Tab-separated table of C-alpha atoms and ligand atoms in Angstrom:
chain	number	residue	atom	x	y	z
A	1	MET	CA	69.488	20.156	25.780
A	2	ILE	CA	71.242	17.081	27.148
A	3	PRO	CA	71.278	15.302	30.525
A	4	SER	CA	74.154	16.718	32.510
A	5	ARG	CA	77.067	14.315	32.779
A	6	LEU	CA	78.061	13.583	36.350
A	7	SER	CA	80.554	11.149	37.799
A	8	MET	CA	78.403	9.502	40.482
A	9	LEU	CA	79.082	5.812	40.961
A	10	THR	CA	76.475	3.214	40.035
A	11	ARG	CA	78.817	0.380	41.106
A	12	PRO	CA	81.190	0.302	44.078
A	13	ILE	CA	84.906	0.825	43.469
A	14	ASN	CA	87.711	-0.833	45.471
A	15	LYS	CA	85.291	-1.596	48.323
A	16	GLU	CA	85.954	1.971	49.433
A	17	ARG	CA	83.632	3.985	47.238
A	18	GLY	CA	79.937	3.140	47.466
A	19	VAL	CA	76.984	3.503	45.136
A	20	CYS	CA	74.999	6.750	44.902
A	21	PHE	CA	71.689	6.457	46.778
A	22	PHE	CA	70.220	9.745	45.457
A	23	CYS	CA	70.223	11.806	48.635
A	24	SER	CA	71.072	15.002	46.734
A	25	GLN	CA	73.573	16.205	49.341
A	26	CYS	CA	76.718	16.151	47.201
A	27	ASN	CA	77.509	19.779	48.054
A	28	ARG	CA	78.146	18.649	51.624
A	29	GLY	CA	80.572	15.905	50.564
A	30	CYS	CA	79.315	12.408	49.811
A	31	GLN	CA	79.382	10.106	52.842
A	32	VAL	CA	79.858	6.973	50.719
A	33	TYR	CA	82.358	8.642	48.361
A	34	ALA	CA	80.052	8.035	45.386
A	35	ASP	CA	80.874	11.376	43.805
A	36	PHE	CA	84.331	12.637	42.991
A	37	SER	CA	86.196	15.038	45.196
A	38	ALA	CA	89.936	15.472	45.549
A	39	GLY	CA	89.716	14.935	49.314
A	40	THR	CA	87.834	11.630	49.262
A	41	CYS	CA	89.001	10.109	45.982
A	42	LEU	CA	92.623	11.245	45.742
A	43	LEU	CA	93.912	12.342	49.137
A	44	HIS	CA	92.259	9.601	51.165
A	45	PRO	CA	93.718	6.651	49.208
A	46	ALA	CA	97.118	8.353	49.029
A	47	MET	CA	97.120	8.804	52.809
A	48	LYS	CA	96.154	5.152	53.269
A	49	LYS	CA	99.243	4.071	51.349
A	50	GLY	CA	101.269	5.804	54.003
A	51	LYS	CA	103.363	7.782	51.552
A	52	VAL	CA	101.900	11.208	52.261
A	53	ASP	CA	102.659	13.575	55.115
A	54	LEU	CA	99.835	16.085	55.299
A	55	TYR	CA	100.612	19.476	56.812
A	56	THR	CA	97.315	21.156	57.615
A	57	ASN	CA	96.881	24.729	58.854
A	58	SER	CA	100.023	25.598	56.936
A	59	MET	CA	99.962	28.767	54.877
A	60	VAL	CA	102.740	28.743	52.289
A	61	ARG	CA	104.520	32.062	52.020
A	62	LYS	CA	107.038	31.331	49.274
A	63	VAL	CA	109.075	28.810	47.373
A	64	THR	CA	112.639	28.797	48.657
A	65	THR	CA	115.468	28.577	46.131
A	66	ASP	CA	119.243	28.094	46.066
A	67	GLU	CA	121.821	30.349	44.386
A	68	THR	CA	121.279	28.581	41.029
A	69	GLY	CA	117.581	29.391	41.140
A	70	LYS	CA	116.487	25.797	41.810
A	71	ALA	CA	113.608	25.283	44.261
A	72	THR	CA	114.694	23.865	47.614
A	73	GLY	CA	111.248	23.679	49.266
A	74	VAL	CA	108.709	26.062	50.752
A	75	SER	CA	108.405	28.244	53.800
A	76	PHE	CA	105.037	28.404	55.540
A	77	ILE	CA	103.318	30.032	58.475
A	78	HIS	CA	101.601	27.651	60.865
A	79	LYS	CA	98.120	29.056	61.450
A	80	MET	CA	98.057	27.956	65.092
A	81	ASP	CA	101.344	29.279	66.461
A	82	MET	CA	101.888	31.850	63.652
A	83	LYS	CA	105.529	30.794	63.402
A	84	GLU	CA	107.376	30.317	60.138
A	85	TYR	CA	108.665	26.845	59.172
A	86	LYS	CA	110.549	25.404	56.221
A	87	LEU	CA	110.051	22.186	54.281
A	88	LYS	CA	112.740	20.785	51.984
A	89	ALA	CA	111.824	19.187	48.660
A	90	ARG	CA	113.355	17.741	45.498
A	91	ALA	CA	110.454	19.141	43.524
A	92	VAL	CA	107.816	21.702	44.509
A	93	VAL	CA	104.302	21.393	43.069
A	94	LEU	CA	101.954	24.328	43.607
A	95	GLY	CA	98.207	23.667	43.469
A	96	ALA	CA	96.947	26.532	45.591
A	97	SER	CA	94.432	27.700	42.895
A	98	ALA	CA	95.256	30.000	40.008
A	99	CYS	CA	95.626	33.335	41.786
A	100	GLU	CA	97.171	31.965	44.974
A	101	SER	CA	99.889	30.007	43.149
A	102	ALA	CA	100.746	33.174	41.203
A	103	ARG	CA	100.834	35.034	44.509
A	104	ILE	CA	103.247	32.489	46.035
A	105	MET	CA	105.473	32.731	42.941
A	106	MET	CA	105.440	36.549	43.024
A	107	ASN	CA	106.305	36.460	46.714
A	108	SER	CA	109.212	34.057	46.018
A	109	LYS	CA	111.817	36.747	45.459
A	110	SER	CA	115.504	35.905	45.772
A	111	LYS	CA	118.838	36.859	44.205
A	112	SER	CA	118.260	34.347	41.432
A	113	HIS	CA	114.598	35.370	41.009
A	114	PRO	CA	114.537	39.120	41.785
A	115	ASN	CA	110.960	39.510	40.472
A	116	GLY	CA	109.705	36.272	41.966
A	117	ILE	CA	109.757	32.879	40.256
A	118	GLY	CA	108.470	33.293	36.706
A	119	GLY	CA	108.600	37.069	37.220
A	120	ASP	CA	111.122	37.918	34.509
A	121	SER	CA	108.723	37.042	31.696
A	122	GLY	CA	106.396	39.882	32.719
A	123	ILE	CA	103.557	37.398	32.181
A	124	LEU	CA	103.133	36.090	35.731
A	125	GLY	CA	99.666	37.114	36.968
A	126	ARG	CA	98.557	38.246	33.484
A	127	TYR	CA	95.841	36.823	31.223
A	128	LEU	CA	93.779	36.166	34.332
A	129	HIS	CA	90.268	35.289	33.187
A	130	ASP	CA	87.013	33.997	34.625
A	131	SER	CA	83.953	32.510	32.935
A	132	THR	CA	81.238	34.926	31.932
A	133	GLY	CA	77.960	34.516	33.759
A	134	ALA	CA	74.415	35.871	33.561
A	135	ASP	CA	71.158	34.480	34.902
A	136	ARG	CA	67.396	34.867	34.686
A	137	ALA	CA	64.710	33.544	36.988
A	138	ALA	CA	61.057	32.795	36.168
A	139	ILE	CA	57.934	31.253	37.571
A	140	MET	CA	55.886	28.634	35.735
A	141	PRO	CA	52.236	29.394	36.629
A	142	ASP	CA	51.062	25.925	35.542
A	143	MET	CA	53.319	24.424	38.189
A	144	ILE	CA	52.038	26.441	41.142
A	145	ASN	CA	50.479	24.134	43.736
A	146	ARG	CA	51.915	21.182	41.867
A	147	GLU	CA	51.825	17.555	42.857
A	148	ARG	CA	54.327	16.649	45.565
A	149	TYR	CA	56.854	13.837	45.132
A	150	ASN	CA	60.495	13.187	45.835
A	151	GLU	CA	62.573	14.491	42.960
A	152	ASP	CA	65.859	14.899	44.828
A	153	GLY	CA	67.930	12.549	42.668
A	154	VAL	CA	71.652	13.022	42.497
A	155	GLY	CA	73.007	16.371	43.576
A	156	GLY	CA	74.319	18.901	41.098
A	157	LEU	CA	73.200	19.872	37.655
A	158	HIS	CA	70.604	17.770	35.794
A	159	MET	CA	70.239	19.421	32.410
A	160	TYR	CA	72.684	21.254	30.202
A	161	THR	CA	72.655	23.000	26.826
A	162	PRO	CA	76.060	23.020	25.153
A	163	TRP	CA	76.976	25.979	22.900
A	164	TRP	CA	74.948	25.585	19.713
A	165	LEU	CA	75.559	28.588	17.435
A	166	ASP	CA	77.949	29.659	14.678
A	167	ASN	CA	80.050	32.664	15.729
A	168	LYS	CA	80.408	33.798	12.112
A	169	LYS	CA	76.768	34.846	12.295
A	170	LEU	CA	77.120	36.596	15.664
A	171	ASP	CA	78.602	39.882	16.875
A	172	PHE	CA	80.799	38.314	19.565
A	173	ALA	CA	83.527	35.692	19.810
A	174	ARG	CA	83.387	32.430	21.771
A	175	GLY	CA	80.275	30.873	23.271
A	176	TYR	CA	78.422	29.805	26.384
A	177	HIS	CA	76.469	26.883	27.756
A	178	ILE	CA	73.220	27.023	29.711
A	179	GLU	CA	72.611	25.473	33.098
A	180	TYR	CA	69.018	25.089	34.375
A	181	TRP	CA	67.814	25.195	37.937
A	182	GLY	CA	64.561	24.693	39.793
A	183	GLY	CA	62.573	21.773	41.141
A	184	MET	CA	61.746	20.580	44.628
A	185	GLY	CA	65.203	19.578	45.863
A	186	GLN	CA	65.523	19.560	49.630
A	187	PRO	CA	66.312	21.416	51.855
A	188	ALA	CA	65.460	24.512	49.786
A	189	TYR	CA	61.840	25.643	49.544
A	190	GLY	CA	62.278	26.595	45.921
A	191	SER	CA	64.452	28.987	44.038
A	192	GLY	CA	63.615	32.380	42.637
A	193	GLY	CA	63.267	35.960	43.676
A	194	GLY	CA	61.913	35.523	47.226
A	195	MET	CA	58.301	35.366	48.378
A	196	ASP	CA	57.619	39.087	48.029
A	197	SER	CA	58.103	38.941	44.293
A	198	LEU	CA	56.291	35.611	43.918
A	199	ARG	CA	53.144	36.298	45.933
A	200	LYS	CA	51.308	38.105	43.148
A	201	TYR	CA	51.313	34.871	41.118
A	202	ILE	CA	49.753	32.843	43.940
A	203	LYS	CA	45.969	32.921	43.886
A	204	ASP	CA	43.653	32.463	46.852
A	205	GLU	CA	40.499	30.307	46.689
A	206	PHE	CA	38.655	33.132	44.843
A	207	GLY	CA	41.376	33.488	42.184
A	208	ASN	CA	42.699	36.753	43.618
A	209	PRO	CA	46.406	37.365	44.315
A	210	SER	CA	47.407	36.127	47.753
A	211	GLN	CA	47.039	38.670	50.544
A	212	ASN	CA	48.997	36.556	52.997
A	213	GLY	CA	51.589	38.434	54.967
A	214	GLY	CA	55.293	37.920	55.417
A	215	TYR	CA	55.117	35.542	58.384
A	216	GLY	CA	52.994	32.877	60.072
A	217	GLU	CA	50.571	30.375	58.599
A	218	GLY	CA	49.758	32.441	55.512
A	219	LEU	CA	53.398	32.608	54.537
A	220	LYS	CA	53.761	28.841	55.004
A	221	LYS	CA	50.735	28.218	52.774
A	222	ASP	CA	52.158	30.444	50.051
A	223	ILE	CA	55.533	28.754	50.229
A	224	ARG	CA	53.857	25.332	49.849
A	225	LYS	CA	51.968	26.536	46.783
A	226	VAL	CA	54.938	28.095	45.068
A	227	TYR	CA	57.401	25.340	45.973
A	228	GLY	CA	58.724	23.682	42.816
A	229	SER	CA	57.286	26.222	40.358
A	230	THR	CA	60.244	28.580	40.060
A	231	LEU	CA	63.053	27.902	37.668
A	232	GLY	CA	65.911	29.671	36.029
A	233	MET	CA	68.664	29.641	33.488
A	234	SER	CA	72.331	30.476	33.926
A	235	GLY	CA	74.738	31.141	31.085
A	236	ARG	CA	78.382	30.320	31.649
A	237	GLY	CA	80.665	31.353	28.840
A	238	GLU	CA	84.146	31.779	27.512
A	239	SER	CA	85.873	35.117	27.961
A	240	VAL	CA	88.783	36.410	25.922
A	241	PRO	CA	92.096	36.197	27.829
A	242	MET	CA	93.618	39.696	27.943
A	243	TYR	CA	97.158	40.775	28.806
A	244	ASP	CA	95.708	43.788	30.660
A	245	ASN	CA	93.608	41.660	33.005
A	246	TYR	CA	95.971	40.690	35.794
A	247	CYS	CA	96.768	40.310	39.468
A	248	GLU	CA	99.871	41.657	41.164
A	249	ILE	CA	101.259	41.954	44.681
A	250	ASP	CA	99.761	44.858	46.593
A	251	PRO	CA	102.820	46.677	47.990
A	252	ASN	CA	100.838	48.086	50.936
A	253	THR	CA	98.800	45.176	52.277
A	254	VAL	CA	99.601	41.883	53.973
A	255	ASP	CA	97.224	39.220	55.264
A	256	LYS	CA	97.028	38.185	58.921
A	257	TYR	CA	100.046	35.913	58.417
A	258	GLY	CA	102.133	38.843	57.201
A	259	ILE	CA	102.114	37.601	53.586
A	260	PRO	CA	101.638	40.274	50.886
A	261	VAL	CA	98.220	39.943	49.211
A	262	LEU	CA	97.129	40.326	45.599
A	263	ARG	CA	95.322	43.215	43.985
A	264	PHE	CA	93.384	42.823	40.765
A	265	HIS	CA	92.946	44.734	37.501
A	266	TYR	CA	90.164	43.393	35.305
A	267	LYS	CA	87.745	44.779	32.705
A	268	TRP	CA	85.294	42.914	30.508
A	269	THR	CA	85.645	43.583	26.782
A	270	ASP	CA	82.802	44.147	24.293
A	271	GLN	CA	82.991	40.433	23.449
A	272	GLU	CA	81.815	39.364	26.917
A	273	ILE	CA	79.236	42.171	27.176
A	274	LYS	CA	77.643	41.221	23.840
A	275	GLN	CA	77.703	37.587	24.901
A	276	ALA	CA	75.753	38.478	28.075
A	277	LYS	CA	73.167	40.348	25.976
A	278	HIS	CA	72.783	37.254	23.825
A	279	MET	CA	72.301	35.148	26.970
A	280	GLN	CA	69.530	37.436	28.242
A	281	ASP	CA	67.711	37.441	24.885
A	282	THR	CA	67.951	33.651	24.733
A	283	PHE	CA	66.723	33.142	28.307
A	284	GLU	CA	63.769	35.444	27.637
A	285	GLU	CA	62.854	33.677	24.404
A	286	ILE	CA	63.035	30.152	25.827
A	287	LEU	CA	61.348	30.865	29.148
A	288	THR	CA	58.562	32.972	27.662
A	289	ASN	CA	57.812	30.435	24.925
A	290	ALA	CA	57.710	27.690	27.566
A	291	GLY	CA	54.921	29.597	29.352
A	292	ALA	CA	56.977	30.987	32.214
A	293	ILE	CA	56.696	34.530	33.601
A	294	LEU	CA	60.061	36.223	33.946
A	295	LEU	CA	60.880	37.572	37.376
A	296	GLY	CA	62.476	40.992	37.837
A	297	GLU	CA	63.498	43.469	35.151
A	298	LYS	CA	65.466	42.294	32.158
A	299	PRO	CA	69.069	43.453	32.780
A	300	GLY	CA	70.043	46.125	30.248
A	301	ALA	CA	73.183	47.887	29.033
A	302	ASP	CA	73.502	49.817	32.312
A	303	THR	CA	74.264	46.535	34.147
A	304	LEU	CA	76.220	45.013	31.226
A	305	TYR	CA	73.161	42.788	30.700
A	306	GLY	CA	73.590	41.210	34.122
A	307	LEU	CA	77.156	40.079	33.331
A	308	ALA	CA	78.604	38.921	36.664
A	309	ALA	CA	81.623	40.843	37.924
A	310	PRO	CA	84.992	39.217	37.132
A	311	GLY	CA	85.688	36.584	39.812
A	312	ARG	CA	82.022	35.961	40.659
A	313	ILE	CA	81.770	32.734	38.652
A	314	ILE	CA	84.851	31.471	40.553
A	315	HIS	CA	86.496	29.902	37.509
A	316	GLU	CA	89.644	32.015	37.634
A	317	VAL	CA	92.367	30.702	35.309
A	318	GLY	CA	95.420	31.821	33.370
A	319	THR	CA	97.813	33.553	35.794
A	320	THR	CA	100.795	31.249	35.127
A	321	ARG	CA	100.040	30.458	31.501
A	322	MET	CA	101.875	27.709	29.669
A	323	GLY	CA	103.661	28.041	26.344
A	324	ASN	CA	106.838	27.190	24.467
A	325	ASP	CA	108.392	30.658	24.637
A	326	PRO	CA	109.713	31.722	28.076
A	327	LYS	CA	109.212	35.355	27.012
A	328	THR	CA	105.474	34.943	26.606
A	329	SER	CA	104.681	32.225	29.132
A	330	VAL	CA	105.541	31.206	32.698
A	331	LEU	CA	105.374	27.405	32.341
A	332	ASN	CA	106.062	24.878	29.598
A	333	SER	CA	103.516	22.365	28.330
A	334	ASN	CA	104.205	20.093	31.339
A	335	SER	CA	103.356	22.971	33.694
A	336	GLN	CA	107.040	23.188	34.643
A	337	ALA	CA	108.384	26.692	35.342
A	338	HIS	CA	110.628	27.908	32.510
A	339	ASP	CA	113.020	29.495	35.001
A	340	CYS	CA	112.930	26.822	37.734
A	341	LYS	CA	113.054	23.225	36.505
A	342	ASN	CA	111.862	21.612	39.721
A	343	LEU	CA	108.805	23.850	40.204
A	344	PHE	CA	105.379	22.862	38.814
A	345	VAL	CA	101.894	24.395	38.939
A	346	VAL	CA	98.883	22.062	38.843
A	347	ASP	CA	95.869	24.341	39.198
A	348	ALA	CA	94.121	26.490	36.557
A	349	GLY	CA	97.030	28.949	36.381
A	350	PRO	CA	98.551	27.170	33.334
A	351	PHE	CA	95.345	27.581	31.226
A	352	VAL	CA	95.685	29.807	28.159
A	353	SER	CA	91.918	29.672	27.631
A	354	GLN	CA	89.039	27.771	29.213
A	355	ALA	CA	86.381	27.347	26.521
A	356	ASP	CA	82.896	27.729	28.019
A	357	LYS	CA	83.353	24.688	30.235
A	358	ASN	CA	83.889	24.654	33.969
A	359	PRO	CA	87.580	24.212	34.702
A	360	THR	CA	88.001	21.347	37.162
A	361	TRP	CA	88.250	18.336	34.857
A	362	THR	CA	90.875	20.109	32.777
A	363	ILE	CA	92.815	20.972	35.949
A	364	LEU	CA	92.776	17.271	36.841
A	365	ALA	CA	93.797	16.161	33.351
A	366	LEU	CA	96.714	18.592	33.208
A	367	SER	CA	97.762	17.643	36.766
A	368	TRP	CA	97.826	14.011	35.749
A	369	ARG	CA	100.068	14.795	32.797
A	370	THR	CA	102.355	16.852	35.042
A	371	SER	CA	102.490	14.043	37.627
A	372	ASP	CA	103.587	11.528	34.975
A	373	PHE	CA	106.197	14.008	33.753
A	374	ILE	CA	107.564	14.623	37.258
A	375	ILE	CA	107.919	10.876	37.899
A	376	SER	CA	109.736	10.413	34.615
A	377	GLU	CA	112.047	13.405	35.246
A	378	LEU	CA	112.827	12.210	38.775
A	379	ASN	CA	113.640	8.727	37.446
A	380	LYS	CA	115.946	10.252	34.833
A	381	LYS	CA	117.488	12.411	37.588
A	382	ASN	CA	116.736	15.517	35.516
A	383	ILE	CA	115.275	17.247	38.559
B	401	LIG	C1	81.031	27.490	44.918
B	401	LIG	C2	81.866	26.996	43.777
B	401	LIG	C3	81.287	26.189	42.799
B	401	LIG	C4	82.057	25.711	41.750
B	401	LIG	N1	81.473	24.877	40.845
B	401	LIG	C5	82.243	24.297	39.888
B	401	LIG	C6	81.713	23.325	38.989
B	401	LIG	O1	80.532	22.973	39.047
B	401	LIG	N2	82.538	22.781	38.066
B	401	LIG	C7	83.848	23.136	37.980
B	401	LIG	O2	84.559	22.585	37.126
B	401	LIG	N3	84.375	24.054	38.789
B	401	LIG	C8	83.610	24.637	39.741
B	401	LIG	N4	84.152	25.570	40.587
B	401	LIG	C9	85.552	25.932	40.401
B	401	LIG	C10	86.452	24.886	40.994
B	401	LIG	O3	86.060	24.599	42.330
B	401	LIG	C11	87.888	25.393	40.995
B	401	LIG	O4	88.248	25.784	39.695
B	401	LIG	C12	88.811	24.286	41.455
B	401	LIG	O5	88.461	23.819	42.738
B	401	LIG	C13	90.221	24.805	41.511
B	401	LIG	O6	91.035	23.730	41.905
B	401	LIG	P1	92.451	24.014	42.509
B	401	LIG	O7	92.997	22.690	42.902
B	401	LIG	O8	93.210	24.864	41.570
B	401	LIG	O9	92.197	24.936	43.768
B	401	LIG	P2	91.382	24.667	45.099
B	401	LIG	O10	90.361	23.598	44.911
B	401	LIG	O11	90.957	26.017	45.562
B	401	LIG	O12	92.498	24.067	46.068
B	401	LIG	C14	93.559	24.857	46.512
B	401	LIG	C15	93.995	24.333	47.852
B	401	LIG	O13	95.170	25.019	48.225
B	401	LIG	C16	95.057	25.488	49.552
B	401	LIG	N5	95.846	26.721	49.635
B	401	LIG	C17	95.589	27.928	49.065
B	401	LIG	N6	96.559	28.797	49.356
B	401	LIG	C18	97.468	28.146	50.109
B	401	LIG	C19	98.715	28.517	50.723
B	401	LIG	N7	99.232	29.742	50.589
B	401	LIG	N8	99.374	27.575	51.454
B	401	LIG	C20	98.872	26.311	51.583
B	401	LIG	N9	97.721	25.906	51.031
B	401	LIG	C21	97.031	26.810	50.293
B	401	LIG	C22	93.572	25.721	49.758
B	401	LIG	O14	93.261	25.657	51.129
B	401	LIG	C23	92.968	24.583	48.949
B	401	LIG	O15	92.864	23.420	49.719
B	401	LIG	C24	83.413	26.075	41.652
B	401	LIG	C25	84.003	26.883	42.618
B	401	LIG	C26	83.246	27.322	43.686
B	401	LIG	C27	83.914	28.168	44.743
B	402	LIG	S1	73.383	12.127	45.736
B	402	LIG	FE1	75.502	12.839	45.990
B	402	LIG	S2	75.884	12.764	48.214
B	402	LIG	FE2	74.043	11.523	47.812
B	402	LIG	S3	74.816	9.434	47.588
B	402	LIG	FE3	74.704	10.332	45.525
B	402	LIG	S4	76.780	11.159	45.146
B	402	LIG	FE4	76.583	10.800	47.369
């Protein structure tokens, strides 16, 4: 187990980004820009330089192209007046998130791209994959009615177990990491299975299980006692990218802007199901040996060992995969469309796999590489 690595600032940067003061509210967006987010750390400075025109409330429908197949810009629906507008561009960069960029490309049909941009490969939308995920919650009896102090700290994850085993000795491929949760972070009153399931562990002054009801002073007392004693483990793992897991345009449904939506086809393989079983066995072993009491039933084969449904971990990647061969990939290694030189995708669509890690840093790294490539190609007048 290692301390989780976070990118909160301990020294100010450029007089614009302040130092973290441990308020634990990162999920709401840091007011002093001490943590990283695209809005505060990328968009804000770019806007300040005066070189960015930001079109908000603008829902891109498709990439427009000329008769040679080159991108000429995008068309979008303005969410306020619901009218369609066009923007011209020398290069179009899609970063609408993996599935949405694939959707825009599929919807970009023209004479030169009859199946949408990237559609001729038959790969667009395929190899969609999400992280695996399974969880287990527990209560630590020794920590009931524990001492109170401020343990907010920085927001986000605090502890992390990287994948530690040798797959040759296991019955599944790939691996997973473990994230831990619990503690007394505000404004939650503790995590776990809700007071109904926790009350039997809370003792009254005679050592009997609490008889307090579901409201009023008794409930408040129970919450105070149990606060900070529940904890849990979440496994997040690598899934195997499959050709048969894909999204495609639903021919019968459009969204409120009149843009055709996606429909999804996705099944977990035995590899992910066995991985989830391994997660559950590991959670049980660690939590029980640490003295915790597991909450709820252990998920079994009937629930795929608690394996979250595809899409639930929200790490969707792989719809516009990169590769050298235009027959088996949509983009090249610079995330440039094989069949449209001035179109780029900078979200998780280009991923061919995503290890067991969360995807965002890799999205940023690949975007950076693509940005450098675009600048160099524009300078060479190649696009
Ligand atoms: C609750 C939650 C927790 C997560 N936790 C983590 C984590 O801890 N670590 C991690 O690495 N990842 C995490 N992820 C995943 C991570 O947020 C995504 O992988 C990442 O944000 C994807 O980046 P993106 O730029 O591709 O897409 P997004 O961040 O989704 O940005 C896409 C942008 O495009 C806009 N857009 C979409 N469609 C259109 C359109 N048609 N026209 C115009 N604009 C459009 C959207 O409004 C949005 O602003 C989490 C995701 C969620 C939802
Ligand atoms: S805990 Fe998060 S929100 Fe609070 S100051 Fe630090 S980085 Fe910002």
